[in-house]
Structures are given as structure tokens and as C-alpha cells.
C-alpha positions as a printed Julia matrix, in Angstrom:
205×3 Matrix{Float64}:
 56.13   90.77  82.4
 57.97   93.85  83.51
 60.16   91.72  85.69
 61.25   89.61  82.64
 61.52   92.76  80.45
 64.24   94.29  82.58
 65.83   91.12  83.93
 69.11   91.69  82.21
 69.19   95.5   82.74
 68.83   94.96  86.55
 72.3    93.35  86.58
 73.65   96.95  85.99
 72.07   98.24  89.09
 70.76  101.36  87.36
 68.65  103.64  89.49
 65.38  104.28  87.45
 62.87  105.45  89.93
 63.08  109.04  88.7
 60.8   111.44  86.83
 62.36  112.72  83.49
 61.57  115.81  81.7
 62.79  116.28  78.07
 62.9   119.69  76.75
 62.9   119.86  72.96
 61.52  116.68  71.3
 63.48  116.95  68.05
 66.49  115.22  66.65
 68.17  114.53  70.05
 65.24  114.96  72.43
 63.2   112.17  70.93
 66.0   109.73  71.19
 66.58  110.86  74.73
 62.84  110.2   75.37
 62.88  106.9   73.74
 65.88  105.61  75.51
 64.74  106.73  79.09
 61.41  105.13  78.34
 63.28  101.89  77.39
 65.17  102.18  80.58
 62.07  101.71  82.68
 61.33  105.21  84.25
 57.82  105.69  85.77
 57.04  109.1   84.35
 58.13  111.14  81.28
 57.33  114.67  80.53
 57.83  116.02  77.03
 58.25  119.68  76.37
 58.0   121.3   72.83
 55.55  123.64  71.06
 56.82  122.8   67.58
 55.28  120.57  64.81
 57.16  117.93  62.74
 58.59  119.2   59.48
 59.69  117.08  56.51
 63.29  117.81  57.14
 63.06  116.61  60.74
 62.24  113.02  59.47
 65.9   112.64  58.33
 66.7   112.13  62.09
 63.5   110.64  63.34
 61.66  107.27  62.71
 58.4   108.72  61.79
 56.3   108.34  58.5
 55.46  111.27  56.35
 51.83  111.04  57.32
 52.6   112.72  60.7
 54.1   115.86  59.26
 52.7   118.99  60.83
 51.58  117.25  63.99
 52.95  118.27  67.4
 56.3   116.62  68.03
 55.3   115.78  71.62
 52.1   113.97  70.57
 54.02  111.93  67.83
 56.71  110.96  70.38
 54.1   110.02  72.88
 52.21  107.74  70.54
 55.39  106.14  69.36
 56.83  105.57  72.79
 53.58  104.25  74.22
 53.34  101.55  71.67
 56.52  100.14  73.16
 55.85  101.02  76.84
 52.1   101.37  77.11
 52.24  101.72  80.92
 54.51  104.58  80.92
 52.93  107.79  82.0
 53.78  110.34  79.4
 52.78  114.06  79.91
 52.87  116.56  76.99
 53.63  120.27  77.52
 54.07  123.19  75.15
 56.86  125.67  75.41
 58.88  125.76  78.67
 58.49  129.13  80.25
 59.11  130.32  83.96
 55.3   130.47  84.24
 54.7   126.97  82.89
 57.51  125.44  84.83
 56.33  127.05  88.16
 53.13  124.92  88.23
 54.84  121.49  87.71
 54.51  119.17  90.58
 57.93  118.63  92.2
 59.23  115.19  93.07
 62.47  114.44  94.84
 64.27  112.45  91.95
 64.06  114.4   88.65
 66.3   114.81  85.64
 65.91  117.6   83.19
 67.27  116.88  79.58
 67.76  120.07  77.82
 67.65  119.44  74.12
 66.59  122.82  72.98
 68.75  125.04  70.68
 67.99  128.34  72.32
 70.07  130.13  74.95
 67.08  131.88  76.6
 65.18  128.57  76.9
 68.31  126.92  78.23
 68.75  129.55  80.96
 65.12  129.15  82.05
 65.32  125.39  82.26
 68.75  125.3   84.01
 67.52  127.86  86.57
 64.36  125.76  87.23
 66.46  122.74  87.73
 68.78  124.38  90.12
 65.97  125.88  92.22
 64.69  122.36  92.89
 68.09  120.59  92.91
 67.26  118.65  89.86
 70.02  117.08  87.63
 70.44  119.13  84.55
 71.91  117.76  81.39
 72.23  119.8   78.11
 72.76  117.81  74.83
 73.37  119.56  71.55
 75.11  119.03  68.24
 76.2   121.12  65.32
 77.1   119.19  62.16
 79.49  116.49  63.32
 80.28  118.02  66.65
 78.35  117.34  69.77
 78.22  118.51  73.39
 76.79  116.86  76.46
 77.23  118.86  79.64
 75.57  120.2   82.84
 76.76  123.78  81.95
 74.67  125.97  79.94
 77.44  128.23  78.69
 79.93  125.63  77.43
 78.49  125.44  73.82
 79.36  128.3   71.57
 78.28  129.07  67.95
 78.63  132.09  65.69
 75.22  133.35  66.86
 75.2   134.44  70.49
 71.57  133.74  71.01
 71.74  130.2   69.9
 73.44  127.54  72.02
 73.15  123.86  70.89
 72.71  122.49  67.51
 71.71  124.62  64.35
 69.24  123.71  61.72
 71.97  122.69  59.26
 74.05  120.68  58.75
 72.54  117.79  60.73
 72.69  114.03  60.65
 70.89  111.32  62.63
 74.25  109.76  63.86
 75.37  112.65  66.06
 71.85  113.18  67.26
 71.64  109.64  68.52
 75.26  109.74  69.97
 74.47  112.84  71.83
 71.21  111.34  73.31
 72.95  108.14  74.42
 75.86  110.04  76.02
 73.37  112.15  77.82
 71.74  109.05  79.25
 75.25  107.67  80.22
 75.83  110.84  82.1
 72.41  110.58  83.89
 72.5   106.9   84.81
 76.22  105.94  84.94
 78.55  108.88  85.42
 77.19  112.3   86.54
 80.56  113.94  86.06
 80.8   112.84  82.38
 81.38  116.0   79.99
 81.77  115.34  76.34
 82.56  117.93  73.68
 83.9   117.36  70.13
 83.69  115.79  66.77
 82.16  112.44  66.7
 85.02  111.11  64.6
 87.5   111.69  67.42
 85.63  111.91  70.76
 85.67  108.09  71.2
 89.4   107.71  70.54
 91.43  106.86  73.49
 95.05  107.47  74.16
 97.31  104.52  73.87
 98.71  103.33  77.24
């Protein structure tokens, strides 16, 4: 069944035998988790200590009945309905202590979808220590950023790097997630910053 499921994707020669950690399972992080699951990775770790709020559902495909449930648990249940064989592990807040006890594998990608500079520094340092790929994805209104650098996104508040609570929309959230996967699986050097209405424009030859 799995051979048939990924028969067309295999034509792209994507390397999927990797473990993925998604930090922040909200507007961007859930879509990252869903897409990597659909790509066929063997193991997915979800990091978030937050619960779902009503305003989150504007960017997420969840019913009102799951409000106030842990975001990681909701995402795990949703994704496992599509990929029941995928090993999904749920964690709470990413701290230096909690990350220090995680089993280390050779091929790992850390998708940082958090919106806090302190958390991003901890995650990025952990990734560097173990030579993991680190990809930070964020958005603020209609502007998005996908990068391997923790300091490239700037907002008016020094302590917040990434997307803010408002304004927000599902489209840049999904775009940021998709670009993050493109960086992970297609072009590791890809760096994207800017307004969603212009970043896809190409100069005329």
C-alpha cells in the first residue's frame, strides 16, 4: 500500500528517511507537520505546551469541539487519521533540559515555528550542537520569512521574532509552511523574506 501511495512522489527522488521535529504547532507549525507527514517521513515529534483557542481555528482545519485541547494532541490525532503508521511523539515546551534528553539520530530536521526569540535561540543552539538542519518559518500579516538564521526576522518588539498574534491569515501561514518544506527537501540554500503578494514575482528575462 505504501509503495502505491508514494509511487508518484518517488519520481522526485526526495530523501525522506529523516526524523522531523516541529516546534510550535500553530498556524504554521501544524501545516509543516501535516505536509512532512504526507511526504512519508518515519517519525514526527511535535513540540508545544499551548492549547487551541477559537481564534486559532481561522488558520487550522479543526472543529470547535477541540478548543482548549493541547495543540500537539489535536495535530497528532488529525495526522494519524491520514498516516496511521507514522510514529508521532508529543512534547511540551522546548527547553534546554527537555531537549537534552531527546534521542539523537543522524538525519534530523528542526522546523522552528515558534514566535519567541528565547525559544528560537534554544532550538537553534540544540540543532547546531547536533549538526541538525534548522529552518525557521514565521509570518506577520502578509509578510513571511523562511530562513536558517535566527536573527533575520525583526519586529517592533525585540523579544518576539516571528509572527505576531494579529493580523494573521491562513494563506501566508500555509505558504510559509510549504516554503519551509521546499527548503528542507529541495533547496537547502533557499531563503525567503517578504510580502506574499510580491515574493513569487520573477524578473522578466
